[in-house]
Amino acid sequence: MFPMAVFNDFRREMDRVLGAFSPGNGRPFREGLYPPVNVWEDGEAFYLEAEIPGVDMKDIDLEVVGNELTIKGRREPVAGSEGERPTFHRRERGVGEFSRVVMLPTDVNPDKVEATLRDGVLTITLPKAERVKARKITVKTN
Amino acid sequence: MTTTAIRQPGSKETQPATARRHWTFVPVVDIVERADEWLVYADLPGATVDNIDINFERGVLTLHAGVQSRQDENKTNFVLREYGVGDFHRSFEIGEGVDADRIHAEFNRGVLTLHLPKSEFAKSRKIQIRTK
């Protein structure tokens, strides 16, 4: 109960920036859509970044087959204290299990994939498979 | 994370680097009430303790986290771009009932946990009824 309207927030202007990926209302993450990712590349590798705040590295499972990366994980719901059932006044953060498949433009070397998780940001380095790496061809002139 | 702002893959910034936009997003929150405190959980991925500002002034609680772009916009060859990176900002109007002097926070794994202890009169009390 909130007799004094304790939390009136000022988000009305900004709500528009919340987009289609919002899991929202403490519901389970939507299958296949979470987390959103950014992917970039250079000659050596693809780099994938995803924001997954509140998730432990031990709860993340990565699998690479060919050019397909699967990210699986889970986020625990907000815990109640000893035996107490918390009352939610806002519940916007998604909880539970998520799974996302990302198709990369080319195959990667699954043995050399590395991942770090820092302040809720997951970064994965996926070296390209040898045979698809761009090669610099030296042209000899006579 | 729900701070979604999509740009078409491969679209290039045409502005000069100095005019590059800096985005601000509204973080998603859970607000939980317990017997002796309210808790605000805010997702602030990419923020660090040093760049989070929490301000409470004239009944308004403001969260702000300054987050810089993690990749160089002009030099990064993006193949997929589903979210933007930028600051987080959100304000809440707080009525009476919070003991402002005892507000405190933790930041772990990209999640800010803000404790707003209830002032004495906001706590519910169990009333003992005596019989004669």
Coordinates of C-alpha atoms in Angstrom, one line a residue:
Chain A
M1 CA 0.0 0.0 0.0
F2 CA 1.2 3.5 -0.9
P3 CA -1.0 5.9 1.0
M4 CA 1.2 8.9 0.1
A5 CA 1.8 8.1 -3.5
V6 CA 5.5 7.7 -2.7
F7 CA 6.6 6.8 -6.2
N8 CA 5.3 9.1 -8.8
D9 CA 7.9 9.1 -11.4
F10 CA 8.6 11.4 -14.2
R11 CA 9.0 8.9 -17.0
R12 CA 5.9 9.8 -19.1
E13 CA 8.1 11.8 -21.5
M14 CA 10.6 9.1 -21.9
D15 CA 8.5 6.1 -22.1
R16 CA 8.7 6.2 -25.9
V17 CA 12.3 5.1 -25.9
L18 CA 11.3 1.8 -24.3
G19 CA 11.0 -0.5 -27.3
A20 CA 10.0 -3.9 -28.5
F21 CA 12.6 -5.7 -26.5
S22 CA 11.3 -4.7 -23.1
P23 CA 10.5 -7.9 -21.2
G24 CA 8.5 -5.8 -18.8
N25 CA 6.4 -6.4 -15.7
G26 CA 8.5 -9.1 -14.2
R27 CA 7.4 -11.5 -16.9
P28 CA 9.7 -14.1 -18.3
F29 CA 12.0 -12.9 -21.0
R30 CA 10.5 -13.3 -24.4
E31 CA 11.9 -16.3 -26.1
G32 CA 14.5 -15.6 -28.7
L33 CA 14.5 -11.8 -28.3
Y34 CA 16.6 -11.4 -25.1
P35 CA 19.2 -10.2 -24.9
P36 CA 19.5 -7.7 -27.7
V37 CA 23.0 -7.7 -29.1
N38 CA 25.5 -5.5 -30.9
V39 CA 27.9 -7.3 -33.2
W40 CA 30.9 -5.9 -35.0
E41 CA 33.9 -7.3 -36.8
D42 CA 37.5 -6.8 -37.9
G43 CA 39.7 -9.0 -40.1
E44 CA 40.3 -11.5 -37.2
A45 CA 37.1 -11.9 -35.3
F46 CA 33.5 -11.0 -34.6
Y47 CA 32.8 -9.2 -31.3
L48 CA 29.4 -9.5 -29.7
E49 CA 28.1 -7.4 -26.8
A50 CA 24.9 -7.8 -24.8
E51 CA 23.6 -6.1 -21.7
I52 CA 22.5 -8.7 -19.2
P53 CA 22.5 -6.9 -15.8
G54 CA 22.0 -9.0 -12.7
V55 CA 23.2 -12.3 -14.3
D56 CA 26.2 -14.3 -12.9
M57 CA 28.8 -15.7 -15.3
K58 CA 28.0 -19.2 -13.9
D59 CA 24.5 -18.8 -15.1
I60 CA 25.5 -18.1 -18.7
D61 CA 25.9 -20.9 -21.2
L62 CA 27.5 -20.3 -24.6
E63 CA 27.5 -22.7 -27.5
V64 CA 29.1 -22.2 -30.9
V65 CA 28.4 -24.4 -33.9
G66 CA 29.6 -23.2 -37.3
N67 CA 28.4 -19.6 -37.5
E68 CA 25.7 -20.0 -34.9
L69 CA 26.1 -18.7 -31.4
T70 CA 23.6 -19.6 -28.7
I71 CA 23.5 -17.5 -25.5
K72 CA 21.5 -19.0 -22.6
G73 CA 21.2 -17.8 -19.1
R74 CA 18.9 -17.0 -16.3
R75 CA 18.2 -14.0 -14.0
E76 CA 17.0 -14.6 -10.5
P77 CA 14.0 -12.6 -9.4
V78 CA 14.3 -10.1 -6.6
A79 CA 14.6 -12.0 -3.4
G80 CA 12.3 -11.5 -0.4
S81 CA 13.9 -11.3 3.0
E82 CA 13.4 -14.1 5.5
G83 CA 10.0 -15.6 4.9
E84 CA 8.7 -12.2 3.8
R85 CA 6.8 -11.9 0.6
P86 CA 7.8 -8.6 -1.0
T87 CA 5.2 -6.2 -2.3
F88 CA 5.9 -4.9 -5.8
H89 CA 5.0 -1.4 -6.7
R90 CA 6.9 -1.5 -10.0
R91 CA 8.0 -4.6 -11.8
E92 CA 9.6 -3.8 -15.1
R93 CA 12.7 -6.0 -15.0
G94 CA 12.5 -9.3 -16.7
V95 CA 13.3 -12.5 -14.9
G96 CA 13.9 -16.2 -15.5
E97 CA 15.5 -18.0 -18.3
F98 CA 16.5 -16.6 -21.7
S99 CA 17.9 -18.0 -24.9
R100 CA 19.1 -16.3 -28.0
V101 CA 20.6 -17.6 -31.2
V102 CA 22.7 -15.2 -33.3
M103 CA 23.8 -16.2 -36.8
L104 CA 27.1 -14.7 -37.7
P105 CA 28.0 -13.9 -41.3
T106 CA 30.7 -16.6 -41.4
D107 CA 32.0 -19.5 -39.4
V108 CA 34.0 -18.9 -36.3
N109 CA 36.5 -21.1 -34.5
P110 CA 34.6 -22.5 -31.5
D111 CA 37.8 -23.4 -29.6
K112 CA 38.9 -19.9 -29.3
V113 CA 35.8 -18.1 -28.2
E114 CA 36.3 -15.9 -25.1
A115 CA 33.7 -14.2 -23.0
T116 CA 33.9 -11.6 -20.2
L117 CA 31.1 -10.2 -18.1
R118 CA 31.6 -6.8 -16.4
D119 CA 29.0 -4.5 -14.8
G120 CA 26.3 -6.4 -16.5
V121 CA 27.8 -6.2 -20.0
L122 CA 28.7 -9.5 -21.7
T123 CA 31.4 -9.3 -24.4
I124 CA 32.2 -12.3 -26.5
T125 CA 35.2 -12.5 -28.9
L126 CA 34.7 -15.0 -31.7
P127 CA 37.7 -15.5 -33.9
K128 CA 36.9 -16.2 -37.5
A129 CA 37.6 -19.7 -38.8
E130 CA 41.0 -19.7 -40.6
R131 CA 39.5 -20.5 -44.0
V132 CA 37.2 -17.4 -44.0
K133 CA 39.7 -14.9 -42.8
A134 CA 40.5 -12.1 -45.2
R135 CA 44.0 -12.5 -46.6
K136 CA 46.1 -9.7 -47.7
I137 CA 47.5 -10.6 -51.1
T138 CA 50.8 -9.1 -52.0
V139 CA 51.0 -8.2 -55.7
K140 CA 54.4 -8.3 -57.0
T141 CA 55.5 -6.0 -59.8
N142 CA 58.2 -6.8 -62.1
Chain B
M1 CA 18.0 -4.7 -21.1
T2 CA 15.2 -2.7 -22.5
T3 CA 16.9 0.5 -23.6
T4 CA 16.3 -0.3 -27.2
A5 CA 17.2 2.1 -29.9
I6 CA 17.8 0.5 -33.2
R7 CA 19.7 1.8 -36.1
Q8 CA 19.8 0.0 -39.3
P9 CA 22.8 -2.2 -39.6
G10 CA 25.4 -0.6 -41.8
S11 CA 23.9 2.9 -41.6
K12 CA 26.7 5.4 -41.3
E13 CA 26.8 8.5 -39.3
T14 CA 27.0 11.4 -41.6
Q15 CA 27.6 14.0 -38.9
P16 CA 31.1 15.0 -37.9
A17 CA 32.4 13.2 -34.9
T18 CA 32.1 16.4 -32.7
A19 CA 28.3 16.5 -33.3
R20 CA 27.8 12.9 -32.4
R21 CA 24.7 12.4 -30.3
H22 CA 24.9 11.1 -26.8
W23 CA 21.9 9.1 -25.8
T24 CA 20.1 8.9 -22.5
F25 CA 17.9 6.0 -21.6
V26 CA 15.3 5.3 -18.9
P27 CA 16.4 2.3 -16.9
V28 CA 13.9 -0.3 -16.0
V29 CA 13.2 -0.7 -12.3
D30 CA 11.6 -2.9 -9.7
I31 CA 10.2 -1.2 -6.6
V32 CA 9.6 -3.4 -3.7
E33 CA 8.2 -2.6 -0.3
R34 CA 9.2 -4.4 2.8
A35 CA 8.2 -3.9 6.4
D36 CA 11.0 -1.4 7.1
E37 CA 12.1 -0.1 3.7
W38 CA 11.4 0.4 0.1
L39 CA 13.9 -1.0 -2.4
V40 CA 14.5 0.3 -5.9
Y41 CA 16.4 -2.1 -8.2
A42 CA 17.6 -0.4 -11.4
D43 CA 19.3 -2.0 -14.4
L44 CA 22.3 0.1 -15.2
P45 CA 24.5 -2.1 -17.4
G46 CA 27.9 -0.6 -18.2
A47 CA 27.8 1.9 -15.4
T48 CA 30.4 1.8 -12.6
V49 CA 30.1 2.9 -9.0
D50 CA 32.1 6.1 -9.8
N51 CA 29.8 7.4 -12.4
I52 CA 26.5 6.8 -10.7
D53 CA 24.9 9.8 -9.1
I54 CA 22.0 9.5 -6.7
N55 CA 20.4 12.7 -5.6
F56 CA 17.6 13.4 -3.2
E57 CA 16.3 17.0 -3.1
R58 CA 13.0 18.5 -2.3
G59 CA 11.2 15.2 -2.5
V60 CA 12.7 14.1 -5.8
L61 CA 15.0 11.1 -6.0
T62 CA 17.1 11.2 -9.2
L63 CA 19.3 8.4 -10.5
H64 CA 21.8 9.2 -13.1
A65 CA 24.6 7.1 -14.6
G66 CA 27.0 8.4 -17.1
V67 CA 27.9 5.7 -19.6
Q68 CA 30.3 6.3 -22.4
S69 CA 30.1 4.6 -25.7
R70 CA 32.2 1.4 -25.5
Q71 CA 33.1 1.3 -29.2
D72 CA 34.4 4.1 -31.4
E73 CA 31.5 5.0 -33.6
N74 CA 33.6 6.0 -36.5
K75 CA 36.0 3.1 -36.5
T76 CA 33.8 0.2 -35.6
N77 CA 32.5 -2.0 -38.4
F78 CA 29.1 -3.0 -37.0
V79 CA 27.2 -5.9 -38.5
L80 CA 24.3 -5.9 -36.1
R81 CA 23.1 -3.1 -33.9
E82 CA 20.1 -3.7 -31.7
Y83 CA 20.7 -1.3 -28.8
G84 CA 22.3 2.0 -28.1
V85 CA 24.7 2.8 -25.3
G86 CA 24.4 6.0 -23.3
D87 CA 23.5 7.5 -20.0
F88 CA 20.7 6.3 -17.7
H89 CA 18.4 8.8 -16.1
R90 CA 15.2 8.5 -14.1
S91 CA 13.5 10.5 -11.4
F92 CA 10.9 9.6 -8.8
E93 CA 8.8 11.8 -6.7
I94 CA 8.9 10.6 -3.1
G95 CA 6.3 11.6 -0.6
E96 CA 6.9 11.7 3.1
G97 CA 7.7 8.4 4.8
V98 CA 11.3 7.9 3.7
D99 CA 14.1 8.6 6.1
A100 CA 16.3 10.5 3.7
D101 CA 19.3 10.5 5.9
R102 CA 19.5 6.7 5.8
I103 CA 19.2 6.2 2.0
H104 CA 22.0 4.0 0.8
A105 CA 22.8 1.9 -2.3
E106 CA 24.9 -1.0 -3.7
F107 CA 25.9 -1.7 -7.2
N108 CA 26.5 -5.2 -8.4
R109 CA 26.6 -6.9 -11.8
G110 CA 25.1 -3.8 -13.4
V111 CA 22.2 -3.6 -11.0
L112 CA 21.8 -0.7 -8.6
T113 CA 20.0 -1.5 -5.3
L114 CA 18.7 1.5 -3.5
H115 CA 17.5 1.2 0.0
L116 CA 14.9 3.8 1.1
P117 CA 14.4 3.2 4.8
K118 CA 10.9 4.0 6.1
S119 CA 10.7 6.7 8.7
E120 CA 9.1 5.7 12.0
F121 CA 5.6 6.9 11.2
A122 CA 5.5 5.1 7.9
K123 CA 6.1 1.7 9.4
S124 CA 3.1 -0.4 10.0
R125 CA 2.8 -1.5 13.6
K126 CA 1.1 -4.5 15.0
I127 CA -1.3 -3.3 17.6
Q128 CA -1.6 -5.4 20.7
I129 CA -5.0 -5.7 22.1
R130 CA -5.3 -6.4 25.7
T131 CA -8.2 -8.0 27.3
K132 CA -9.1 -7.3 30.9

